[in-house]
């Protein structure tokens, strides 16, 4: 048996197992679903426990790692998944919306004295408007052209922040206020509403609540008419247009929703770090979040969460290897692309698209051959 056949059989067996779990979940009664949701929420709240620290992050503070990079990457990946995984639009400048949210928190908090909750609403609105401003003139482009424009937008935002003295220039902005604290409310021995410098756990709990709300909204959109329109655009935009789907409107909506999620995360992150500068918003962050979406399985929220967790956690777990930890991380990504090119937990639709040769996210500027295309062609030639 050849190596390619062994890999294919292993991949098919794993896919069959995942499909079986999905079928069982699809027919599960409502009380079982909600029970699992509650258990997962409680498990997320229990993650900062000190007993996990030596195992999960022996070289860094585990609670701090949970907030950044793990929690931050998870929320950003969910937002980018709306654009890339559901609507099939390649966005390489997603870090720009994260920066807009962060600078909204910094400027409105230090210059205007607004509190965190007011700034969170303002940051979401400003980021969504930025997504509309970017998408309005550019979303008629496709594939590589759209990717280049969005990459440029991300660099424009960063360079503007670096060269504008009114918003701190290269020094950035310091003294960003924390969310308002409420003392006397404890959970697992932690004063969960006391936001300060030393304890990152209250910020992590806040992030869990924000992430849960975002997941609920995104799932509702995915199962609605909007989600079906995004899927049609991702699979074949021309066919969707012919069938009467207002593709430009729904693509613009995807950009606005993804941008608002990135902006919300920027506000929460800035309130924890208390100081930001343009170097916090480099292109590499956009590339890393995109890698998390593809690695986990674009279009599938559990897969995207898993991909973001691994992308954020693996470099921290192997920090003791110094510069070699990046090599280990890269090797893991290469192995994944060989054995699971569709991602760890792809949606069925995405896996079908990949088999048809569209890469699972629409044409995106170039056709991608299916994983078994070369093998099938060689076997056909041999016959």
Short mmCIF file of N, CA and C in Angstrom, two decimals, residues 274-370:
data_model
loop_
_atom_site.label_atom_id
_atom_site.label_comp_id
_atom_site.label_asym_id
_atom_site.label_seq_id
_atom_site.Cartn_x
_atom_site.Cartn_y
_atom_site.Cartn_z
N UNK A 274 -3.10 48.65 28.86
CA UNK A 274 -2.98 50.04 29.33
C UNK A 274 -2.05 50.91 28.50
N UNK A 275 -1.35 50.35 27.51
CA UNK A 275 -0.58 51.18 26.58
C UNK A 275 -0.46 50.44 25.26
N UNK A 276 -0.55 51.19 24.16
CA UNK A 276 -0.45 50.59 22.83
C UNK A 276 0.46 51.45 21.97
N UNK A 277 1.01 50.85 20.92
CA UNK A 277 1.78 51.59 19.93
C UNK A 277 1.62 50.89 18.58
N UNK A 278 1.97 51.54 17.48
CA UNK A 278 1.72 50.95 16.15
C UNK A 278 2.36 49.59 15.93
N UNK A 279 3.45 49.29 16.61
CA UNK A 279 4.11 47.99 16.42
C UNK A 279 3.31 46.83 16.98
N UNK A 280 2.24 47.12 17.70
CA UNK A 280 1.36 46.05 18.18
C UNK A 280 0.45 45.52 17.08
N UNK A 281 0.44 46.17 15.92
CA UNK A 281 -0.54 45.85 14.89
C UNK A 281 0.15 45.58 13.55
N UNK A 282 1.12 44.70 13.57
CA UNK A 282 1.87 44.35 12.37
C UNK A 282 1.09 43.37 11.50
N UNK A 283 1.49 43.29 10.23
CA UNK A 283 0.84 42.38 9.29
C UNK A 283 0.91 40.93 9.76
N UNK A 284 1.98 40.57 10.48
CA UNK A 284 2.13 39.18 10.91
C UNK A 284 0.95 38.72 11.75
N UNK A 285 0.31 39.62 12.48
CA UNK A 285 -0.86 39.23 13.26
C UNK A 285 -2.00 38.82 12.35
N UNK A 286 -2.22 39.56 11.26
CA UNK A 286 -3.25 39.17 10.29
C UNK A 286 -2.96 37.80 9.71
N UNK A 287 -1.68 37.57 9.33
CA UNK A 287 -1.30 36.29 8.75
C UNK A 287 -1.49 35.16 9.75
N UNK A 288 -1.18 35.41 11.01
CA UNK A 288 -1.33 34.38 12.04
C UNK A 288 -2.79 34.01 12.26
N UNK A 289 -3.65 35.01 12.31
CA UNK A 289 -5.08 34.74 12.50
C UNK A 289 -5.65 34.01 11.29
N UNK A 290 -5.22 34.39 10.09
CA UNK A 290 -5.67 33.67 8.90
C UNK A 290 -5.21 32.23 8.93
N UNK A 291 -3.97 31.99 9.38
CA UNK A 291 -3.47 30.61 9.52
C UNK A 291 -4.32 29.82 10.51
N UNK A 292 -4.76 30.48 11.59
CA UNK A 292 -5.60 29.80 12.58
C UNK A 292 -6.93 29.39 11.98
N UNK A 293 -7.53 30.28 11.16
CA UNK A 293 -8.82 29.98 10.53
C UNK A 293 -8.69 28.79 9.58
N UNK A 294 -7.65 28.83 8.73
CA UNK A 294 -7.46 27.75 7.76
C UNK A 294 -7.08 26.45 8.46
N UNK A 295 -6.23 26.54 9.47
CA UNK A 295 -5.77 25.36 10.19
C UNK A 295 -6.93 24.66 10.91
N UNK A 296 -7.81 25.44 11.52
CA UNK A 296 -8.91 24.83 12.25
C UNK A 296 -10.01 24.29 11.35
N UNK A 297 -10.21 24.94 10.22
CA UNK A 297 -11.29 24.54 9.31
C UNK A 297 -12.22 25.71 9.09
N UNK A 298 -11.93 26.53 8.08
CA UNK A 298 -12.70 27.76 7.87
C UNK A 298 -14.16 27.43 7.62
N UNK A 299 -15.02 28.28 8.15
CA UNK A 299 -16.45 28.07 8.01
C UNK A 299 -17.08 27.30 9.14
N UNK A 300 -16.28 26.74 10.04
CA UNK A 300 -16.79 25.95 11.15
C UNK A 300 -16.26 26.54 12.46
N UNK A 301 -17.14 27.10 13.27
CA UNK A 301 -16.70 27.84 14.46
C UNK A 301 -15.91 26.97 15.44
N UNK A 302 -16.36 25.74 15.78
CA UNK A 302 -15.52 24.91 16.67
C UNK A 302 -14.12 24.67 16.09
N UNK A 303 -14.03 24.44 14.78
CA UNK A 303 -12.73 24.25 14.16
C UNK A 303 -11.87 25.49 14.24
N UNK A 304 -12.47 26.65 14.00
CA UNK A 304 -11.73 27.91 14.05
C UNK A 304 -11.22 28.17 15.47
N UNK A 305 -12.04 27.89 16.47
CA UNK A 305 -11.61 28.06 17.86
C UNK A 305 -10.44 27.13 18.17
N UNK A 306 -10.52 25.88 17.73
CA UNK A 306 -9.43 24.93 17.94
C UNK A 306 -8.16 25.40 17.24
N UNK A 307 -8.29 25.85 15.99
CA UNK A 307 -7.13 26.33 15.26
C UNK A 307 -6.48 27.52 15.93
N UNK A 308 -7.28 28.49 16.39
CA UNK A 308 -6.73 29.66 17.07
C UNK A 308 -6.05 29.27 18.37
N UNK A 309 -6.66 28.34 19.10
CA UNK A 309 -6.05 27.88 20.36
C UNK A 309 -4.67 27.28 20.10
N UNK A 310 -4.57 26.42 19.10
CA UNK A 310 -3.29 25.76 18.82
C UNK A 310 -2.25 26.75 18.31
N UNK A 311 -2.65 27.66 17.43
CA UNK A 311 -1.72 28.65 16.89
C UNK A 311 -1.17 29.55 18.00
N UNK A 312 -2.02 29.88 18.96
CA UNK A 312 -1.58 30.74 20.06
C UNK A 312 -0.82 29.96 21.14
N UNK A 313 -1.25 28.74 21.41
CA UNK A 313 -0.70 27.99 22.54
C UNK A 313 0.62 27.30 22.23
N UNK A 314 0.76 26.72 21.05
CA UNK A 314 1.95 25.93 20.75
C UNK A 314 3.26 26.72 20.92
N UNK A 315 3.38 27.94 20.39
CA UNK A 315 4.63 28.68 20.61
C UNK A 315 4.90 28.97 22.09
N UNK A 316 3.84 29.19 22.88
CA UNK A 316 4.03 29.43 24.31
C UNK A 316 4.43 28.14 25.03
N UNK A 317 3.82 27.04 24.64
CA UNK A 317 4.14 25.77 25.30
C UNK A 317 5.58 25.36 25.07
N UNK A 318 6.11 25.66 23.89
CA UNK A 318 7.48 25.28 23.56
C UNK A 318 8.43 26.46 23.62
N UNK A 319 8.11 27.46 24.45
CA UNK A 319 8.98 28.62 24.59
C UNK A 319 10.36 28.23 25.09
N UNK A 320 10.45 27.15 25.83
CA UNK A 320 11.74 26.70 26.34
C UNK A 320 12.71 26.30 25.26
N UNK A 321 12.22 26.04 24.05
CA UNK A 321 13.10 25.67 22.95
C UNK A 321 13.74 26.88 22.28
N UNK A 322 13.47 28.07 22.83
CA UNK A 322 14.03 29.32 22.32
C UNK A 322 13.66 29.52 20.86
N UNK A 323 14.65 29.79 19.99
CA UNK A 323 14.33 30.08 18.59
C UNK A 323 13.82 28.86 17.84
N UNK A 324 14.05 27.66 18.36
CA UNK A 324 13.60 26.45 17.68
C UNK A 324 12.10 26.24 17.80
N UNK A 325 11.45 26.96 18.73
CA UNK A 325 10.01 26.75 18.92
C UNK A 325 9.23 27.18 17.68
N UNK A 326 9.72 28.20 16.98
CA UNK A 326 9.04 28.63 15.76
C UNK A 326 9.19 27.56 14.68
N UNK A 327 10.35 26.90 14.65
CA UNK A 327 10.55 25.83 13.69
C UNK A 327 9.61 24.67 13.97
N UNK A 328 9.43 24.34 15.25
CA UNK A 328 8.50 23.27 15.63
C UNK A 328 7.08 23.65 15.23
N UNK A 329 6.71 24.90 15.46
CA UNK A 329 5.39 25.37 15.10
C UNK A 329 5.19 25.30 13.59
N UNK A 330 6.18 25.73 12.82
CA UNK A 330 6.08 25.66 11.36
C UNK A 330 5.97 24.23 10.87
N UNK A 331 6.73 23.32 11.49
CA UNK A 331 6.66 21.91 11.10
C UNK A 331 5.28 21.33 11.36
N UNK A 332 4.66 21.75 12.47
CA UNK A 332 3.30 21.29 12.77
C UNK A 332 2.31 21.78 11.71
N UNK A 333 2.46 23.02 11.25
CA UNK A 333 1.58 23.54 10.21
C UNK A 333 1.78 22.81 8.89
N UNK A 334 3.05 22.51 8.54
CA UNK A 334 3.32 21.78 7.31
C UNK A 334 2.71 20.38 7.37
N UNK A 335 2.86 19.71 8.51
CA UNK A 335 2.29 18.37 8.67
C UNK A 335 0.77 18.41 8.54
N UNK A 336 0.17 19.45 9.08
CA UNK A 336 -1.29 19.58 8.98
C UNK A 336 -1.73 19.75 7.53
N UNK A 337 -1.00 20.57 6.78
CA UNK A 337 -1.37 20.79 5.38
C UNK A 337 -1.19 19.52 4.54
N UNK A 338 -0.31 18.63 4.98
CA UNK A 338 -0.12 17.37 4.26
C UNK A 338 -1.25 16.39 4.59
N UNK A 339 -1.52 16.25 5.90
CA UNK A 339 -2.46 15.22 6.32
C UNK A 339 -3.91 15.71 6.42
N UNK A 340 -4.11 17.01 6.69
CA UNK A 340 -5.47 17.55 6.80
C UNK A 340 -5.53 18.89 6.07
N UNK A 341 -5.43 18.89 4.75
CA UNK A 341 -5.42 20.17 4.02
C UNK A 341 -6.70 20.98 4.18
N UNK A 342 -7.80 20.33 4.53
CA UNK A 342 -9.06 21.04 4.72
C UNK A 342 -9.20 21.60 6.13
N UNK A 343 -8.21 21.35 7.01
CA UNK A 343 -8.28 21.82 8.39
C UNK A 343 -8.64 20.71 9.34
N UNK A 344 -8.49 20.98 10.63
CA UNK A 344 -8.74 19.95 11.64
C UNK A 344 -10.22 19.59 11.73
N UNK A 345 -11.07 20.59 11.78
CA UNK A 345 -12.52 20.35 11.91
C UNK A 345 -13.27 21.18 10.87
N UNK A 346 -13.16 20.83 9.60
CA UNK A 346 -13.84 21.62 8.57
C UNK A 346 -15.34 21.34 8.56
N UNK A 347 -16.09 22.29 8.05
CA UNK A 347 -17.50 22.00 7.81
C UNK A 347 -17.63 21.05 6.62
N UNK A 348 -18.72 20.34 6.55
CA UNK A 348 -18.92 19.41 5.43
C UNK A 348 -18.92 20.15 4.10
N UNK A 349 -19.51 21.33 4.09
CA UNK A 349 -19.57 22.10 2.86
C UNK A 349 -18.17 22.47 2.40
N UNK A 350 -17.33 22.89 3.34
CA UNK A 350 -15.97 23.28 2.98
C UNK A 350 -15.19 22.07 2.45
N UNK A 351 -15.37 20.92 3.09
CA UNK A 351 -14.66 19.73 2.63
C UNK A 351 -15.10 19.35 1.22
N UNK A 352 -16.39 19.51 0.92
CA UNK A 352 -16.88 19.21 -0.42
C UNK A 352 -16.30 20.19 -1.44
N UNK A 353 -16.20 21.48 -1.03
CA UNK A 353 -15.63 22.47 -1.93
C UNK A 353 -14.17 22.17 -2.22
N UNK A 354 -13.43 21.75 -1.19
CA UNK A 354 -12.02 21.42 -1.39
C UNK A 354 -11.89 20.24 -2.34
N UNK A 355 -12.77 19.25 -2.21
CA UNK A 355 -12.72 18.09 -3.10
C UNK A 355 -13.00 18.48 -4.55
N UNK A 356 -13.81 19.54 -4.71
CA UNK A 356 -14.12 20.00 -6.07
C UNK A 356 -13.03 20.89 -6.64
N UNK A 357 -12.06 21.27 -5.79
CA UNK A 357 -10.93 22.04 -6.28
C UNK A 357 -11.01 23.52 -6.07
N UNK A 358 -11.92 24.02 -5.22
CA UNK A 358 -12.01 25.45 -4.98
C UNK A 358 -11.31 25.86 -3.70
N UNK A 359 -10.67 24.94 -3.02
CA UNK A 359 -9.94 25.31 -1.82
C UNK A 359 -10.79 25.55 -0.61
N UNK A 360 -12.10 25.42 -0.75
CA UNK A 360 -12.97 25.54 0.40
C UNK A 360 -13.36 26.95 0.75
N UNK A 361 -12.84 27.97 0.03
CA UNK A 361 -13.21 29.35 0.33
C UNK A 361 -13.52 30.09 -0.96
N UNK A 362 -14.19 29.43 -1.89
CA UNK A 362 -14.46 30.06 -3.16
C UNK A 362 -13.24 30.00 -4.05
N UNK A 363 -13.30 30.64 -5.19
CA UNK A 363 -12.19 30.59 -6.14
C UNK A 363 -10.97 31.31 -5.59
N UNK A 364 -11.19 32.46 -4.91
CA UNK A 364 -10.10 33.20 -4.27
C UNK A 364 -8.99 33.54 -5.23
N UNK A 365 -9.30 33.72 -6.50
CA UNK A 365 -8.31 34.16 -7.45
C UNK A 365 -7.63 33.05 -8.21
N UNK A 366 -7.66 31.83 -7.74
CA UNK A 366 -6.99 30.73 -8.43
C UNK A 366 -7.57 29.42 -7.97
N UNK A 367 -7.69 28.47 -8.87
CA UNK A 367 -8.21 27.16 -8.51
C UNK A 367 -7.14 26.35 -7.81
N UNK A 368 -7.55 25.60 -6.82
CA UNK A 368 -6.63 24.74 -6.06
C UNK A 368 -7.01 23.30 -6.33
N UNK A 369 -6.09 22.45 -6.76
CA UNK A 369 -6.45 21.08 -7.04
C UNK A 369 -6.86 20.35 -5.78
N UNK A 370 -7.80 19.43 -5.91
CA UNK A 370 -8.24 18.63 -4.78
C UNK A 370 -7.10 17.76 -4.28
#
